[in-house]
Protein backbone atom coordinates (compact mmCIF):
# COMPACT_ATOMS: atom_id res chain seq x y z
CA UNK A 1 0.00 0.00 0.00
CA UNK A 2 1.31 3.44 -0.95
CA UNK A 3 1.22 6.21 1.63
CA UNK A 4 -0.27 9.58 0.77
CA UNK A 5 1.93 12.65 0.57
CA UNK A 6 2.34 14.35 3.95
CA UNK A 7 0.54 17.70 4.24
CA UNK A 8 3.46 19.14 6.20
CA UNK A 9 5.80 18.29 3.33
CA UNK A 10 3.53 20.07 0.85
CA UNK A 11 3.31 23.15 3.09
CA UNK A 12 7.10 23.27 3.51
CA UNK A 13 7.63 22.91 -0.26
CA UNK A 14 5.16 25.72 -0.90
CA UNK A 15 6.90 28.02 1.59
CA UNK A 16 10.30 27.32 0.04
CA UNK A 17 9.05 27.98 -3.49
CA UNK A 18 9.60 24.40 -4.69
CA UNK A 19 5.92 23.54 -5.12
CA UNK A 20 4.81 24.33 -8.66
CA UNK A 21 2.07 23.26 -11.06
CA UNK A 22 1.67 22.05 -14.62
CA UNK A 23 -1.87 22.03 -16.01
CA UNK A 24 -3.13 22.64 -12.49
CA UNK A 25 -1.36 19.59 -11.05
CA UNK A 26 1.34 19.93 -8.40
CA UNK A 27 4.95 18.80 -8.32
CA UNK A 28 8.01 19.48 -6.17
CA UNK A 29 11.38 19.72 -7.90
CA UNK A 30 14.78 21.29 -7.45
CA UNK A 31 18.43 21.04 -8.41
CA UNK A 32 20.31 18.15 -6.83
CA UNK A 33 23.93 17.06 -7.08
CA UNK A 34 24.66 13.46 -6.16
CA UNK A 35 27.43 13.55 -3.56
CA UNK A 36 28.87 10.21 -4.72
CA UNK A 37 28.66 10.38 -8.52
CA UNK A 38 28.77 14.17 -8.92
CA UNK A 39 25.83 14.04 -11.32
CA UNK A 40 23.87 17.29 -11.53
CA UNK A 41 20.23 16.35 -11.64
CA UNK A 42 16.75 17.77 -11.32
CA UNK A 43 15.12 15.83 -8.51
CA UNK A 44 11.34 15.55 -8.65
CA UNK A 45 10.54 14.41 -5.12
CA UNK A 46 6.81 14.51 -5.66
CA UNK A 47 4.52 14.74 -8.68
CA UNK A 48 0.76 14.44 -8.80
CA UNK A 49 -0.25 11.05 -10.19
CA UNK A 50 -1.96 12.69 -13.13
CA UNK A 51 1.28 14.32 -14.25
CA UNK A 52 3.21 11.07 -14.53
CA UNK A 53 0.40 8.80 -15.72
CA UNK A 54 -0.68 11.02 -18.62
CA UNK A 55 1.95 10.91 -21.44
CA UNK A 56 1.09 14.40 -22.67
CA UNK A 57 1.33 15.96 -19.21
CA UNK A 58 4.54 14.04 -18.47
CA UNK A 59 6.05 15.45 -21.67
CA UNK A 60 4.94 18.95 -20.67
CA UNK A 61 6.42 18.54 -17.18
CA UNK A 62 9.68 17.24 -18.65
CA UNK A 63 9.90 20.25 -20.93
CA UNK A 64 9.39 22.63 -18.01
CA UNK A 65 12.07 20.88 -15.95
CA UNK A 66 14.58 20.89 -18.79
CA UNK A 67 13.99 24.56 -19.58
CA UNK A 68 14.60 25.56 -15.99
CA UNK A 69 17.81 23.57 -15.48
CA UNK A 70 20.07 23.87 -18.52
CA UNK A 71 23.14 22.63 -16.63
CA UNK A 72 21.61 19.37 -15.39
CA UNK A 73 22.83 15.97 -16.59
CA UNK A 74 19.48 14.28 -16.11
CA UNK A 75 16.12 14.10 -14.38
CA UNK A 76 15.40 11.93 -11.34
CA UNK A 77 11.74 11.37 -10.47
CA UNK A 78 10.04 9.58 -7.60
CA UNK A 79 6.83 7.72 -8.41
CA UNK A 80 4.48 5.21 -6.86
CA UNK A 81 5.14 1.48 -7.36
CA UNK A 82 2.50 1.05 -10.08
CA UNK A 83 3.83 3.76 -12.42
CA UNK A 84 5.60 2.79 -15.66
CA UNK A 85 7.28 5.73 -17.39
CA UNK A 86 8.03 5.67 -21.15
CA UNK A 87 11.50 5.85 -22.66
CA UNK A 88 13.94 7.50 -22.19
CA UNK A 89 12.99 7.08 -18.52
CA UNK A 90 14.38 3.98 -16.82
CA UNK A 91 14.04 2.70 -13.29
CA UNK A 92 17.16 3.53 -11.29
CA UNK A 93 16.24 2.48 -7.74
CA UNK A 94 13.27 0.62 -6.28
CA UNK A 95 12.58 1.00 -2.56
CA UNK A 96 10.97 -1.92 -0.77
CA UNK A 97 9.32 -2.25 2.62
CA UNK A 98 9.33 -5.40 4.74
CA UNK A 99 5.84 -6.56 5.66
CA UNK A 100 6.68 -7.98 9.07
CA UNK A 101 5.36 -11.24 10.44
CA UNK A 102 4.87 -13.06 7.15
CA UNK A 103 5.31 -16.86 7.30
CA UNK A 104 7.97 -16.72 4.59
CA UNK A 105 10.18 -14.54 6.79
CA UNK A 106 9.85 -17.00 9.66
CA UNK A 107 10.65 -19.97 7.43
CA UNK A 108 13.71 -18.27 5.95
CA UNK A 109 15.00 -17.27 9.37
CA UNK A 110 14.61 -20.85 10.56
CA UNK A 111 16.50 -22.22 7.57
CA UNK A 112 19.32 -19.73 8.15
CA UNK A 113 19.55 -20.81 11.77
CA UNK A 114 20.34 -24.34 10.62
CA UNK A 115 23.61 -23.07 9.16
CA UNK A 116 26.58 -22.15 11.32
CA UNK A 117 25.98 -18.38 11.29
CA UNK A 118 25.82 -15.92 14.16
CA UNK A 119 24.70 -12.30 13.86
CA UNK A 120 26.01 -9.68 16.28
CA UNK A 121 26.04 -5.90 16.53
CA UNK A 122 29.29 -4.36 15.30
CA UNK A 123 31.38 -2.32 17.71
CA UNK A 124 33.83 0.56 17.07
CA UNK A 125 36.60 -1.98 16.54
CA UNK A 126 34.77 -3.19 13.44
CA UNK A 127 34.53 0.27 11.82
CA UNK A 128 37.40 -0.32 9.34
CA UNK A 129 35.78 -3.55 8.16
CA UNK A 130 32.35 -1.96 7.73
CA UNK A 131 33.88 1.07 6.00
CA UNK A 132 35.53 -1.17 3.45
CA UNK A 133 32.28 -2.96 2.69
CA UNK A 134 30.38 0.32 2.36
CA UNK A 135 33.00 1.73 -0.02
CA UNK A 136 32.63 -1.36 -2.20
CA UNK A 137 28.86 -0.86 -2.19
CA UNK A 138 29.14 2.71 -3.46
CA UNK A 139 31.51 1.64 -6.23
CA UNK A 140 29.20 -1.22 -7.21
CA UNK A 141 26.14 1.04 -7.30
CA UNK A 142 28.02 3.52 -9.49
CA UNK A 143 29.04 0.76 -11.90
CA UNK A 144 25.44 -0.41 -12.22
CA UNK A 145 24.15 3.02 -13.25
CA UNK A 146 27.25 3.73 -15.38
CA UNK A 147 28.49 6.54 -13.16
CA UNK A 148 32.15 6.95 -12.23
CA UNK A 149 32.74 6.99 -8.48
CA UNK A 150 36.12 8.28 -7.32
CA UNK A 151 37.80 6.39 -4.50
CA UNK A 152 37.83 9.52 -2.34
CA UNK A 153 34.10 10.09 -2.91
CA UNK A 154 33.25 6.49 -2.03
CA UNK A 155 35.35 6.77 1.13
CA UNK A 156 33.67 10.05 2.11
CA UNK A 157 30.20 8.61 1.51
CA UNK A 158 31.02 5.49 3.53
CA UNK A 159 32.33 7.58 6.42
CA UNK A 160 29.18 9.71 6.27
CA UNK A 161 27.01 6.61 6.65
CA UNK A 162 29.11 5.36 9.54
CA UNK A 163 28.71 8.68 11.36
CA UNK A 164 24.95 8.96 10.86
CA UNK A 165 22.83 9.30 13.99
CA UNK A 166 21.17 5.98 14.74
CA UNK A 167 23.51 3.93 12.55
CA UNK A 168 23.72 0.27 13.52
CA UNK A 169 25.82 -2.32 11.69
CA UNK A 170 25.13 -6.02 12.07
CA UNK A 171 27.84 -8.58 11.40
CA UNK A 172 27.31 -12.17 10.33
CA UNK A 173 29.97 -14.58 11.56
CA UNK A 174 30.99 -18.01 10.31
CA UNK A 175 33.43 -20.14 12.28
CA UNK A 176 34.60 -17.16 14.28
CA UNK A 177 35.17 -14.83 11.32
CA UNK A 178 33.01 -11.89 10.17
CA UNK A 179 31.89 -12.62 6.60
CA UNK A 180 29.36 -9.88 5.94
CA UNK A 181 27.34 -6.99 7.26
CA UNK A 182 23.98 -5.23 7.16
CA UNK A 183 24.16 -1.53 7.96
CA UNK A 184 21.00 0.18 9.20
CA UNK A 185 20.06 3.83 9.65
CA UNK A 186 17.55 3.71 12.48
CA UNK A 187 16.61 7.41 12.50
CA UNK A 188 15.59 7.62 8.83
CA UNK A 189 12.63 9.80 7.85
CA UNK A 190 10.76 10.06 4.57
CA UNK A 191 9.74 13.71 4.28
CA UNK A 192 7.35 13.06 1.40
CA UNK A 193 5.11 10.67 3.35
CA UNK A 194 6.11 11.69 6.88
CA UNK A 195 7.22 8.13 7.66
CA UNK A 196 9.87 7.26 10.24
CA UNK A 197 11.66 4.04 9.31
CA UNK A 198 14.82 1.95 9.52
CA UNK A 199 16.79 1.96 6.28
CA UNK A 200 18.85 -1.05 5.28
CA UNK A 201 21.55 0.95 3.51
CA UNK A 202 23.70 -1.98 2.47
CA UNK A 203 24.04 -5.70 2.95
CA UNK A 204 27.05 -7.63 1.70
CA UNK A 205 28.29 -11.16 2.29
CA UNK A 206 31.65 -12.42 1.09
CA UNK A 207 31.30 -15.36 -1.34
CA UNK A 208 33.33 -17.64 0.92
CA UNK A 209 30.14 -18.96 2.54
CA UNK A 210 26.55 -19.68 1.54
CA UNK A 211 25.66 -16.10 0.57
CA UNK A 212 21.91 -16.65 0.48
CA UNK A 213 21.79 -18.24 3.93
CA UNK A 214 24.06 -15.60 5.47
CA UNK A 215 22.06 -12.80 3.85
CA UNK A 216 18.86 -14.34 5.19
CA UNK A 217 20.32 -14.37 8.69
CA UNK A 218 21.28 -10.70 8.38
CA UNK A 219 17.90 -9.69 6.98
CA UNK A 220 16.06 -11.55 9.73
CA UNK A 221 18.18 -9.78 12.35
CA UNK A 222 17.60 -6.41 10.65
CA UNK A 223 13.85 -7.04 10.63
CA UNK A 224 13.90 -7.95 14.31
CA UNK A 225 15.89 -4.80 15.12
CA UNK A 226 13.42 -2.58 13.26
CA UNK A 227 10.45 -4.33 14.85
CA UNK A 228 12.01 -3.79 18.27
CA UNK A 229 12.03 -0.07 17.54
CA UNK A 230 8.44 -0.20 16.33
CA UNK A 231 9.49 0.96 12.86
CA UNK A 232 9.19 -0.47 9.34
CA UNK A 233 12.32 -1.72 7.57
CA UNK A 234 13.07 -0.33 4.11
CA UNK A 235 15.69 -1.47 1.61
CA UNK A 236 16.47 -0.74 -2.02
CA UNK A 237 17.39 -2.44 -5.27
CA UNK A 238 19.55 -0.64 -7.84
CA UNK A 239 18.60 -1.33 -11.47
CA UNK A 240 21.67 -1.73 -13.72
CA UNK A 241 21.69 0.27 -16.93
CA UNK A 242 20.71 -1.94 -19.87
CA UNK A 243 19.55 -4.74 -17.56
CA UNK A 244 18.47 -6.96 -20.45
CA UNK A 245 18.79 -10.08 -18.31
CA UNK A 246 16.23 -8.75 -15.81
CA UNK A 247 18.57 -9.05 -12.82
CA UNK A 248 16.83 -6.37 -10.75
CA UNK A 249 13.36 -7.77 -11.42
CA UNK A 250 14.51 -11.25 -10.35
CA UNK A 251 15.84 -9.78 -7.11
CA UNK A 252 12.54 -7.96 -6.55
CA UNK A 253 10.55 -11.12 -7.26
CA UNK A 254 12.63 -12.97 -4.68
CA UNK A 255 12.11 -10.19 -2.15
CA UNK A 256 8.35 -10.27 -2.70
CA UNK A 257 8.32 -13.98 -1.92
CA UNK A 258 10.09 -13.16 1.35
CA UNK A 259 7.52 -10.62 2.46
CA UNK A 260 8.84 -7.37 0.97
CA UNK A 261 6.56 -4.94 -0.90
CA UNK A 262 7.49 -2.17 -3.32
CA UNK A 263 7.12 1.27 -1.71
CA UNK A 264 8.23 3.65 -4.46
CA UNK A 265 10.68 4.01 -7.34
CA UNK A 266 13.12 6.55 -8.69
CA UNK A 267 13.30 6.94 -12.47
CA UNK A 268 16.18 8.57 -14.37
CA UNK A 269 16.15 10.25 -17.77
CA UNK A 270 19.42 11.55 -19.26
CA UNK A 271 18.88 14.99 -20.70
CA UNK A 272 21.16 14.22 -23.62
CA UNK A 273 18.46 11.92 -24.99
CA UNK A 274 15.74 14.54 -25.31
mmCIF file of C-alpha atoms in Angstrom:
data_model
loop_
_atom_site.group_PDB
_atom_site.id
_atom_site.type_symbol
_atom_site.label_atom_id
_atom_site.label_comp_id
_atom_site.label_asym_id
_atom_site.label_seq_id
_atom_site.Cartn_x
_atom_site.Cartn_y
_atom_site.Cartn_z
ATOM 1 C CA UNK A 1 0.000 0.000 0.000
ATOM 2 C CA UNK A 2 1.313 3.438 -0.950
ATOM 3 C CA UNK A 3 1.224 6.208 1.632
ATOM 4 C CA UNK A 4 -0.274 9.582 0.773
ATOM 5 C CA UNK A 5 1.930 12.650 0.572
ATOM 6 C CA UNK A 6 2.336 14.350 3.946
ATOM 7 C CA UNK A 7 0.543 17.698 4.235
ATOM 8 C CA UNK A 8 3.456 19.139 6.203
ATOM 9 C CA UNK A 9 5.798 18.292 3.332
ATOM 10 C CA UNK A 10 3.532 20.069 0.848
ATOM 11 C CA UNK A 11 3.307 23.146 3.087
ATOM 12 C CA UNK A 12 7.098 23.275 3.507
ATOM 13 C CA UNK A 13 7.630 22.909 -0.257
ATOM 14 C CA UNK A 14 5.160 25.720 -0.902
ATOM 15 C CA UNK A 15 6.898 28.018 1.591
ATOM 16 C CA UNK A 16 10.305 27.318 0.035
ATOM 17 C CA UNK A 17 9.048 27.982 -3.489
ATOM 18 C CA UNK A 18 9.601 24.403 -4.690
ATOM 19 C CA UNK A 19 5.920 23.539 -5.121
ATOM 20 C CA UNK A 20 4.812 24.327 -8.660
ATOM 21 C CA UNK A 21 2.073 23.264 -11.059
ATOM 22 C CA UNK A 22 1.673 22.053 -14.622
ATOM 23 C CA UNK A 23 -1.868 22.025 -16.006
ATOM 24 C CA UNK A 24 -3.130 22.639 -12.491
ATOM 25 C CA UNK A 25 -1.360 19.595 -11.053
ATOM 26 C CA UNK A 26 1.339 19.926 -8.396
ATOM 27 C CA UNK A 27 4.948 18.800 -8.323
ATOM 28 C CA UNK A 28 8.008 19.478 -6.167
ATOM 29 C CA UNK A 29 11.381 19.719 -7.896
ATOM 30 C CA UNK A 30 14.781 21.286 -7.453
ATOM 31 C CA UNK A 31 18.433 21.040 -8.412
ATOM 32 C CA UNK A 32 20.310 18.152 -6.830
ATOM 33 C CA UNK A 33 23.932 17.064 -7.075
ATOM 34 C CA UNK A 34 24.662 13.460 -6.158
ATOM 35 C CA UNK A 35 27.425 13.548 -3.556
ATOM 36 C CA UNK A 36 28.868 10.213 -4.718
ATOM 37 C CA UNK A 37 28.664 10.382 -8.518
ATOM 38 C CA UNK A 38 28.773 14.166 -8.915
ATOM 39 C CA UNK A 39 25.831 14.038 -11.321
ATOM 40 C CA UNK A 40 23.874 17.291 -11.530
ATOM 41 C CA UNK A 41 20.228 16.355 -11.640
ATOM 42 C CA UNK A 42 16.750 17.767 -11.323
ATOM 43 C CA UNK A 43 15.118 15.826 -8.507
ATOM 44 C CA UNK A 44 11.336 15.552 -8.654
ATOM 45 C CA UNK A 45 10.544 14.413 -5.125
ATOM 46 C CA UNK A 46 6.814 14.510 -5.663
ATOM 47 C CA UNK A 47 4.522 14.743 -8.677
ATOM 48 C CA UNK A 48 0.763 14.439 -8.799
ATOM 49 C CA UNK A 49 -0.252 11.049 -10.189
ATOM 50 C CA UNK A 50 -1.960 12.689 -13.129
ATOM 51 C CA UNK A 51 1.282 14.319 -14.253
ATOM 52 C CA UNK A 52 3.213 11.071 -14.532
ATOM 53 C CA UNK A 53 0.402 8.797 -15.719
ATOM 54 C CA UNK A 54 -0.678 11.022 -18.625
ATOM 55 C CA UNK A 55 1.947 10.905 -21.436
ATOM 56 C CA UNK A 56 1.090 14.402 -22.672
ATOM 57 C CA UNK A 57 1.330 15.959 -19.206
ATOM 58 C CA UNK A 58 4.540 14.039 -18.473
ATOM 59 C CA UNK A 59 6.053 15.451 -21.672
ATOM 60 C CA UNK A 60 4.944 18.948 -20.667
ATOM 61 C CA UNK A 61 6.417 18.537 -17.182
ATOM 62 C CA UNK A 62 9.678 17.237 -18.650
ATOM 63 C CA UNK A 63 9.897 20.254 -20.927
ATOM 64 C CA UNK A 64 9.389 22.629 -18.006
ATOM 65 C CA UNK A 65 12.069 20.877 -15.947
ATOM 66 C CA UNK A 66 14.583 20.888 -18.790
ATOM 67 C CA UNK A 67 13.992 24.557 -19.579
ATOM 68 C CA UNK A 68 14.599 25.559 -15.986
ATOM 69 C CA UNK A 69 17.808 23.565 -15.480
ATOM 70 C CA UNK A 70 20.071 23.866 -18.517
ATOM 71 C CA UNK A 71 23.144 22.634 -16.635
ATOM 72 C CA UNK A 72 21.610 19.368 -15.392
ATOM 73 C CA UNK A 73 22.827 15.969 -16.594
ATOM 74 C CA UNK A 74 19.476 14.285 -16.113
ATOM 75 C CA UNK A 75 16.118 14.095 -14.384
ATOM 76 C CA UNK A 76 15.398 11.927 -11.342
ATOM 77 C CA UNK A 77 11.744 11.374 -10.469
ATOM 78 C CA UNK A 78 10.040 9.585 -7.597
ATOM 79 C CA UNK A 79 6.829 7.716 -8.414
ATOM 80 C CA UNK A 80 4.477 5.210 -6.862
ATOM 81 C CA UNK A 81 5.135 1.480 -7.362
ATOM 82 C CA UNK A 82 2.504 1.049 -10.076
ATOM 83 C CA UNK A 83 3.826 3.758 -12.425
ATOM 84 C CA UNK A 84 5.603 2.795 -15.661
ATOM 85 C CA UNK A 85 7.281 5.728 -17.395
ATOM 86 C CA UNK A 86 8.034 5.666 -21.149
ATOM 87 C CA UNK A 87 11.496 5.850 -22.663
ATOM 88 C CA UNK A 88 13.935 7.495 -22.188
ATOM 89 C CA UNK A 89 12.990 7.082 -18.525
ATOM 90 C CA UNK A 90 14.379 3.979 -16.824
ATOM 91 C CA UNK A 91 14.037 2.700 -13.287
ATOM 92 C CA UNK A 92 17.162 3.535 -11.290
ATOM 93 C CA UNK A 93 16.243 2.479 -7.741
ATOM 94 C CA UNK A 94 13.272 0.616 -6.284
ATOM 95 C CA UNK A 95 12.580 1.000 -2.561
ATOM 96 C CA UNK A 96 10.966 -1.918 -0.768
ATOM 97 C CA UNK A 97 9.316 -2.251 2.624
ATOM 98 C CA UNK A 98 9.327 -5.401 4.736
ATOM 99 C CA UNK A 99 5.837 -6.560 5.660
ATOM 100 C CA UNK A 100 6.684 -7.978 9.074
ATOM 101 C CA UNK A 101 5.356 -11.240 10.435
ATOM 102 C CA UNK A 102 4.869 -13.059 7.148
ATOM 103 C CA UNK A 103 5.314 -16.856 7.304
ATOM 104 C CA UNK A 104 7.967 -16.718 4.585
ATOM 105 C CA UNK A 105 10.181 -14.538 6.788
ATOM 106 C CA UNK A 106 9.853 -17.001 9.657
ATOM 107 C CA UNK A 107 10.653 -19.972 7.427
ATOM 108 C CA UNK A 108 13.714 -18.270 5.953
ATOM 109 C CA UNK A 109 15.002 -17.266 9.371
ATOM 110 C CA UNK A 110 14.607 -20.847 10.558
ATOM 111 C CA UNK A 111 16.502 -22.217 7.569
ATOM 112 C CA UNK A 112 19.322 -19.729 8.148
ATOM 113 C CA UNK A 113 19.548 -20.814 11.774
ATOM 114 C CA UNK A 114 20.337 -24.344 10.621
ATOM 115 C CA UNK A 115 23.611 -23.070 9.164
ATOM 116 C CA UNK A 116 26.579 -22.152 11.323
ATOM 117 C CA UNK A 117 25.980 -18.385 11.294
ATOM 118 C CA UNK A 118 25.821 -15.925 14.159
ATOM 119 C CA UNK A 119 24.699 -12.297 13.860
ATOM 120 C CA UNK A 120 26.008 -9.677 16.284
ATOM 121 C CA UNK A 121 26.038 -5.899 16.528
ATOM 122 C CA UNK A 122 29.295 -4.362 15.304
ATOM 123 C CA UNK A 123 31.383 -2.316 17.706
ATOM 124 C CA UNK A 124 33.828 0.555 17.073
ATOM 125 C CA UNK A 125 36.596 -1.980 16.542
ATOM 126 C CA UNK A 126 34.769 -3.186 13.441
ATOM 127 C CA UNK A 127 34.528 0.265 11.816
ATOM 128 C CA UNK A 128 37.401 -0.316 9.337
ATOM 129 C CA UNK A 129 35.784 -3.553 8.164
ATOM 130 C CA UNK A 130 32.347 -1.963 7.731
ATOM 131 C CA UNK A 131 33.877 1.070 6.004
ATOM 132 C CA UNK A 132 35.530 -1.175 3.448
ATOM 133 C CA UNK A 133 32.277 -2.964 2.689
ATOM 134 C CA UNK A 134 30.384 0.324 2.360
ATOM 135 C CA UNK A 135 32.999 1.729 -0.022
ATOM 136 C CA UNK A 136 32.628 -1.356 -2.201
ATOM 137 C CA UNK A 137 28.858 -0.863 -2.186
ATOM 138 C CA UNK A 138 29.139 2.711 -3.460
ATOM 139 C CA UNK A 139 31.514 1.645 -6.232
ATOM 140 C CA UNK A 140 29.198 -1.224 -7.213
ATOM 141 C CA UNK A 141 26.142 1.042 -7.304
ATOM 142 C CA UNK A 142 28.020 3.515 -9.490
ATOM 143 C CA UNK A 143 29.036 0.759 -11.898
ATOM 144 C CA UNK A 144 25.436 -0.414 -12.221
ATOM 145 C CA UNK A 145 24.152 3.022 -13.246
ATOM 146 C CA UNK A 146 27.250 3.731 -15.383
ATOM 147 C CA UNK A 147 28.494 6.544 -13.157
ATOM 148 C CA UNK A 148 32.147 6.951 -12.229
ATOM 149 C CA UNK A 149 32.743 6.993 -8.481
ATOM 150 C CA UNK A 150 36.121 8.277 -7.323
ATOM 151 C CA UNK A 151 37.801 6.393 -4.498
ATOM 152 C CA UNK A 152 37.826 9.524 -2.344
ATOM 153 C CA UNK A 153 34.096 10.093 -2.913
ATOM 154 C CA UNK A 154 33.254 6.490 -2.032
ATOM 155 C CA UNK A 155 35.348 6.771 1.129
ATOM 156 C CA UNK A 156 33.672 10.046 2.112
ATOM 157 C CA UNK A 157 30.202 8.609 1.511
ATOM 158 C CA UNK A 158 31.024 5.491 3.528
ATOM 159 C CA UNK A 159 32.330 7.577 6.415
ATOM 160 C CA UNK A 160 29.179 9.711 6.274
ATOM 161 C CA UNK A 161 27.006 6.612 6.654
ATOM 162 C CA UNK A 162 29.111 5.356 9.539
ATOM 163 C CA UNK A 163 28.712 8.684 11.365
ATOM 164 C CA UNK A 164 24.949 8.959 10.865
ATOM 165 C CA UNK A 165 22.830 9.297 13.987
ATOM 166 C CA UNK A 166 21.173 5.980 14.740
ATOM 167 C CA UNK A 167 23.511 3.933 12.552
ATOM 168 C CA UNK A 168 23.717 0.271 13.516
ATOM 169 C CA UNK A 169 25.820 -2.321 11.694
ATOM 170 C CA UNK A 170 25.126 -6.016 12.068
ATOM 171 C CA UNK A 171 27.845 -8.579 11.401
ATOM 172 C CA UNK A 172 27.312 -12.168 10.325
ATOM 173 C CA UNK A 173 29.972 -14.583 11.565
ATOM 174 C CA UNK A 174 30.992 -18.010 10.307
ATOM 175 C CA UNK A 175 33.428 -20.142 12.275
ATOM 176 C CA UNK A 176 34.600 -17.161 14.280
ATOM 177 C CA UNK A 177 35.171 -14.830 11.323
ATOM 178 C CA UNK A 178 33.012 -11.889 10.167
ATOM 179 C CA UNK A 179 31.889 -12.622 6.600
ATOM 180 C CA UNK A 180 29.365 -9.877 5.943
ATOM 181 C CA UNK A 181 27.337 -6.985 7.257
ATOM 182 C CA UNK A 182 23.984 -5.226 7.157
ATOM 183 C CA UNK A 183 24.158 -1.529 7.959
ATOM 184 C CA UNK A 184 21.002 0.181 9.195
ATOM 185 C CA UNK A 185 20.059 3.832 9.645
ATOM 186 C CA UNK A 186 17.555 3.711 12.482
ATOM 187 C CA UNK A 187 16.612 7.410 12.497
ATOM 188 C CA UNK A 188 15.593 7.618 8.834
ATOM 189 C CA UNK A 189 12.635 9.797 7.850
ATOM 190 C CA UNK A 190 10.755 10.063 4.566
ATOM 191 C CA UNK A 191 9.741 13.715 4.280
ATOM 192 C CA UNK A 192 7.355 13.055 1.395
ATOM 193 C CA UNK A 193 5.110 10.674 3.351
ATOM 194 C CA UNK A 194 6.107 11.688 6.878
ATOM 195 C CA UNK A 195 7.218 8.129 7.658
ATOM 196 C CA UNK A 196 9.874 7.259 10.240
ATOM 197 C CA UNK A 197 11.662 4.043 9.311
ATOM 198 C CA UNK A 198 14.820 1.954 9.524
ATOM 199 C CA UNK A 199 16.789 1.959 6.284
ATOM 200 C CA UNK A 200 18.852 -1.052 5.281
ATOM 201 C CA UNK A 201 21.550 0.947 3.505
ATOM 202 C CA UNK A 202 23.704 -1.980 2.467
ATOM 203 C CA UNK A 203 24.040 -5.700 2.953
ATOM 204 C CA UNK A 204 27.050 -7.626 1.704
ATOM 205 C CA UNK A 205 28.290 -11.159 2.289
ATOM 206 C CA UNK A 206 31.650 -12.416 1.090
ATOM 207 C CA UNK A 207 31.305 -15.360 -1.336
ATOM 208 C CA UNK A 208 33.330 -17.641 0.916
ATOM 209 C CA UNK A 209 30.140 -18.957 2.540
ATOM 210 C CA UNK A 210 26.546 -19.682 1.538
ATOM 211 C CA UNK A 211 25.665 -16.097 0.575
ATOM 212 C CA UNK A 212 21.911 -16.650 0.484
ATOM 213 C CA UNK A 213 21.789 -18.237 3.931
ATOM 214 C CA UNK A 214 24.059 -15.599 5.467
ATOM 215 C CA UNK A 215 22.056 -12.797 3.850
ATOM 216 C CA UNK A 216 18.855 -14.345 5.186
ATOM 217 C CA UNK A 217 20.316 -14.373 8.691
ATOM 218 C CA UNK A 218 21.283 -10.704 8.376
ATOM 219 C CA UNK A 219 17.900 -9.686 6.983
ATOM 220 C CA UNK A 220 16.058 -11.550 9.727
ATOM 221 C CA UNK A 221 18.182 -9.778 12.348
ATOM 222 C CA UNK A 222 17.600 -6.412 10.651
ATOM 223 C CA UNK A 223 13.851 -7.038 10.627
ATOM 224 C CA UNK A 224 13.904 -7.948 14.308
ATOM 225 C CA UNK A 225 15.892 -4.801 15.117
ATOM 226 C CA UNK A 226 13.421 -2.577 13.255
ATOM 227 C CA UNK A 227 10.452 -4.335 14.846
ATOM 228 C CA UNK A 228 12.008 -3.791 18.265
ATOM 229 C CA UNK A 229 12.029 -0.067 17.536
ATOM 230 C CA UNK A 230 8.441 -0.197 16.327
ATOM 231 C CA UNK A 231 9.495 0.961 12.855
ATOM 232 C CA UNK A 232 9.191 -0.474 9.338
ATOM 233 C CA UNK A 233 12.315 -1.723 7.569
ATOM 234 C CA UNK A 234 13.072 -0.327 4.112
ATOM 235 C CA UNK A 235 15.688 -1.466 1.609
ATOM 236 C CA UNK A 236 16.465 -0.741 -2.020
ATOM 237 C CA UNK A 237 17.389 -2.439 -5.267
ATOM 238 C CA UNK A 238 19.553 -0.638 -7.841
ATOM 239 C CA UNK A 239 18.596 -1.330 -11.466
ATOM 240 C CA UNK A 240 21.667 -1.730 -13.716
ATOM 241 C CA UNK A 241 21.688 0.272 -16.931
ATOM 242 C CA UNK A 242 20.710 -1.941 -19.868
ATOM 243 C CA UNK A 243 19.549 -4.736 -17.560
ATOM 244 C CA UNK A 244 18.469 -6.962 -20.446
ATOM 245 C CA UNK A 245 18.794 -10.083 -18.307
ATOM 246 C CA UNK A 246 16.235 -8.750 -15.814
ATOM 247 C CA UNK A 247 18.575 -9.053 -12.822
ATOM 248 C CA UNK A 248 16.834 -6.369 -10.752
ATOM 249 C CA UNK A 249 13.359 -7.773 -11.416
ATOM 250 C CA UNK A 250 14.508 -11.246 -10.354
ATOM 251 C CA UNK A 251 15.839 -9.780 -7.111
ATOM 252 C CA UNK A 252 12.544 -7.965 -6.551
ATOM 253 C CA UNK A 253 10.551 -11.122 -7.258
ATOM 254 C CA UNK A 254 12.635 -12.974 -4.681
ATOM 255 C CA UNK A 255 12.112 -10.188 -2.149
ATOM 256 C CA UNK A 256 8.346 -10.274 -2.698
ATOM 257 C CA UNK A 257 8.322 -13.983 -1.920
ATOM 258 C CA UNK A 258 10.085 -13.162 1.346
ATOM 259 C CA UNK A 259 7.520 -10.617 2.465
ATOM 260 C CA UNK A 260 8.843 -7.369 0.966
ATOM 261 C CA UNK A 261 6.558 -4.943 -0.896
ATOM 262 C CA UNK A 262 7.494 -2.168 -3.320
ATOM 263 C CA UNK A 263 7.123 1.268 -1.714
ATOM 264 C CA UNK A 264 8.228 3.648 -4.464
ATOM 265 C CA UNK A 265 10.676 4.013 -7.342
ATOM 266 C CA UNK A 266 13.124 6.549 -8.694
ATOM 267 C CA UNK A 267 13.299 6.937 -12.474
ATOM 268 C CA UNK A 268 16.179 8.565 -14.367
ATOM 269 C CA UNK A 269 16.152 10.247 -17.767
ATOM 270 C CA UNK A 270 19.416 11.553 -19.263
ATOM 271 C CA UNK A 271 18.884 14.994 -20.701
ATOM 272 C CA UNK A 272 21.160 14.219 -23.620
ATOM 273 C CA UNK A 273 18.464 11.921 -24.989
ATOM 274 C CA UNK A 274 15.739 14.540 -25.306
#
